[in-house]
Amino acid sequence: MSAEIALARALADLLASAPAVSAIVGARVHASPPRMLTYPCVSVGRIESRPVGEGDLLEHVVTLTCASRFGGAQEARAMVAAARMTLHDAAPAVEGRTLASLKVRFCDVFAAADDELTLGVLRVRAVSEPA
């Protein structure tokens, strides 16, 4: 399994098991978004990876999206806050890798173009090495 797939699954599992996140989204945390989303939900999106240093050390920049149709930004802001508190400095088990660092670097909440959906975006930096 690739480091990116393993990381996406680990982050989704961590978020799904966090009481603050599941209180808002239930079980709607996706390692990759399904074709038909049910709101509110959190999805792991793009993962950029690049080698750093010696060996197979990888730096990953992960984009997570929180999506809400609540009618305003309140629910999306709550999802972003819960996800940020869950992820920052966490150490989830990543299949085949050891996570050396996990930091939330950026958060934003904004209305989507259709004005019905509010999106929250988090960018997470992770550094992993072979287990």
Short mmCIF file of C-alpha atoms in Angstrom, two decimals:
data_model
loop_
_atom_site.label_atom_id
_atom_site.label_comp_id
_atom_site.label_asym_id
_atom_site.label_seq_id
_atom_site.Cartn_x
_atom_site.Cartn_y
_atom_site.Cartn_z
CA MET A 1 0.00 0.00 0.00
CA SER A 2 1.28 3.47 -0.82
CA ALA A 3 2.25 5.87 1.94
CA GLU A 4 -0.46 8.28 0.74
CA ILE A 5 -3.29 5.73 0.90
CA ALA A 6 -2.13 4.53 4.31
CA LEU A 7 -1.93 8.11 5.60
CA ALA A 8 -5.38 8.99 4.25
CA ARG A 9 -6.88 5.95 5.96
CA ALA A 10 -5.10 6.68 9.23
CA LEU A 11 -6.28 10.30 9.29
CA ALA A 12 -9.85 9.30 8.43
CA ASP A 13 -9.86 6.62 11.14
CA LEU A 14 -8.48 9.08 13.69
CA LEU A 15 -11.11 11.69 12.86
CA ALA A 16 -13.94 9.13 12.84
CA SER A 17 -12.95 7.93 16.31
CA ALA A 18 -12.73 11.44 17.80
CA PRO A 19 -15.84 12.21 19.87
CA ALA A 20 -15.77 15.93 18.96
CA VAL A 21 -15.78 15.11 15.23
CA SER A 22 -18.26 12.22 15.32
CA ALA A 23 -20.68 14.34 17.40
CA ILE A 24 -21.03 16.59 14.34
CA VAL A 25 -20.59 14.27 11.35
CA GLY A 26 -21.43 10.85 12.74
CA ALA A 27 -19.68 8.21 10.62
CA ARG A 28 -19.34 10.49 7.56
CA VAL A 29 -15.53 10.70 7.55
CA HIS A 30 -14.03 9.57 4.25
CA ALA A 31 -10.46 8.60 3.33
CA SER A 32 -11.56 9.39 -0.23
CA PRO A 33 -14.88 11.08 -0.93
CA PRO A 34 -17.71 8.88 -2.22
CA ARG A 35 -19.58 9.87 -5.39
CA MET A 36 -22.64 11.03 -3.46
CA LEU A 37 -21.85 12.91 -0.26
CA THR A 38 -24.18 13.17 2.70
CA TYR A 39 -23.69 16.30 4.80
CA PRO A 40 -22.12 17.22 7.12
CA CYS A 41 -18.96 15.28 6.32
CA VAL A 42 -15.16 15.35 6.40
CA SER A 43 -13.08 14.05 3.49
CA VAL A 44 -9.36 13.57 2.99
CA GLY A 45 -8.53 15.10 -0.37
CA ARG A 46 -5.28 15.88 -2.09
CA ILE A 47 -2.05 14.51 -0.64
CA GLU A 48 1.22 15.94 -1.91
CA SER A 49 4.33 13.97 -0.97
CA ARG A 50 8.01 14.63 -1.47
CA PRO A 51 11.17 12.99 -0.19
CA VAL A 52 13.15 14.85 2.44
CA GLY A 53 16.54 14.06 3.90
CA GLU A 54 18.06 10.62 3.67
CA GLY A 55 16.33 7.29 3.18
CA ASP A 56 12.61 7.05 2.62
CA LEU A 57 11.58 10.01 4.79
CA LEU A 58 8.53 11.68 3.21
CA GLU A 59 6.89 15.04 3.81
CA HIS A 60 3.15 15.03 3.06
CA VAL A 61 0.83 18.01 2.71
CA VAL A 62 -2.74 16.78 3.16
CA THR A 63 -5.88 18.76 2.36
CA LEU A 64 -8.99 17.88 4.35
CA THR A 65 -12.41 19.31 3.56
CA CYS A 66 -15.29 19.75 5.99
CA ALA A 67 -18.59 20.29 4.17
CA SER A 68 -21.85 21.55 5.66
CA ARG A 69 -25.31 22.50 4.38
CA PHE A 70 -26.36 23.85 7.80
CA GLY A 71 -27.08 27.34 6.50
CA GLY A 72 -24.20 29.49 7.64
CA ALA A 73 -20.68 28.88 8.78
CA GLN A 74 -21.32 27.72 12.35
CA GLU A 75 -21.31 23.96 11.69
CA ALA A 76 -18.31 24.14 9.31
CA ARG A 77 -16.37 26.17 11.88
CA ALA A 78 -17.17 23.59 14.55
CA MET A 79 -16.01 20.76 12.27
CA VAL A 80 -12.76 22.56 11.47
CA ALA A 81 -12.08 23.25 15.14
CA ALA A 82 -12.79 19.63 16.12
CA ALA A 83 -10.61 18.28 13.29
CA ARG A 84 -7.79 20.70 14.12
CA MET A 85 -7.76 19.73 17.80
CA THR A 86 -7.86 16.03 16.88
CA LEU A 87 -5.09 16.12 14.30
CA HIS A 88 -2.51 18.60 15.62
CA ASP A 89 0.39 16.68 17.19
CA ALA A 90 -1.52 13.37 16.99
CA ALA A 91 0.27 10.10 16.30
CA PRO A 92 -2.14 7.78 14.47
CA ALA A 93 -0.93 4.37 13.34
CA VAL A 94 -0.12 4.48 9.63
CA GLU A 95 0.18 1.07 7.96
CA GLY A 96 3.79 0.45 6.89
CA ARG A 97 4.97 3.88 8.10
CA THR A 98 5.91 5.66 11.31
CA LEU A 99 4.61 9.17 11.69
CA ALA A 100 7.37 11.50 12.92
CA SER A 101 5.26 14.67 12.89
CA LEU A 102 1.67 15.79 12.27
CA LYS A 103 0.84 19.50 12.36
CA VAL A 104 -2.18 21.51 11.18
CA ARG A 105 -0.71 24.41 9.20
CA PHE A 106 -3.79 26.17 7.79
CA CYS A 107 -7.56 26.39 8.30
CA ASP A 108 -10.22 28.35 6.43
CA VAL A 109 -14.03 28.40 6.31
CA PHE A 110 -15.91 29.91 3.37
CA ALA A 111 -19.15 29.73 1.38
CA ALA A 112 -19.04 27.58 -1.75
CA ALA A 113 -20.05 29.02 -5.12
CA ASP A 114 -23.60 27.62 -4.82
CA ASP A 115 -24.20 29.57 -1.56
CA GLU A 116 -25.83 26.47 -0.04
CA LEU A 117 -22.66 24.68 0.96
CA THR A 118 -20.12 25.95 3.48
CA LEU A 119 -16.64 24.47 3.28
CA GLY A 120 -13.88 24.26 5.82
CA VAL A 121 -10.40 23.42 4.61
CA LEU A 122 -7.47 22.22 6.69
CA ARG A 123 -3.94 21.69 5.45
CA VAL A 124 -1.91 19.25 7.46
CA ARG A 125 1.83 18.61 7.23
CA ALA A 126 2.95 15.11 8.09
CA VAL A 127 6.39 13.55 8.01
CA SER A 128 6.62 9.76 7.80
CA GLU A 129 9.30 7.13 7.53
CA PRO A 130 9.21 3.38 6.90
CA ALA A 131 8.08 1.37 9.91
#
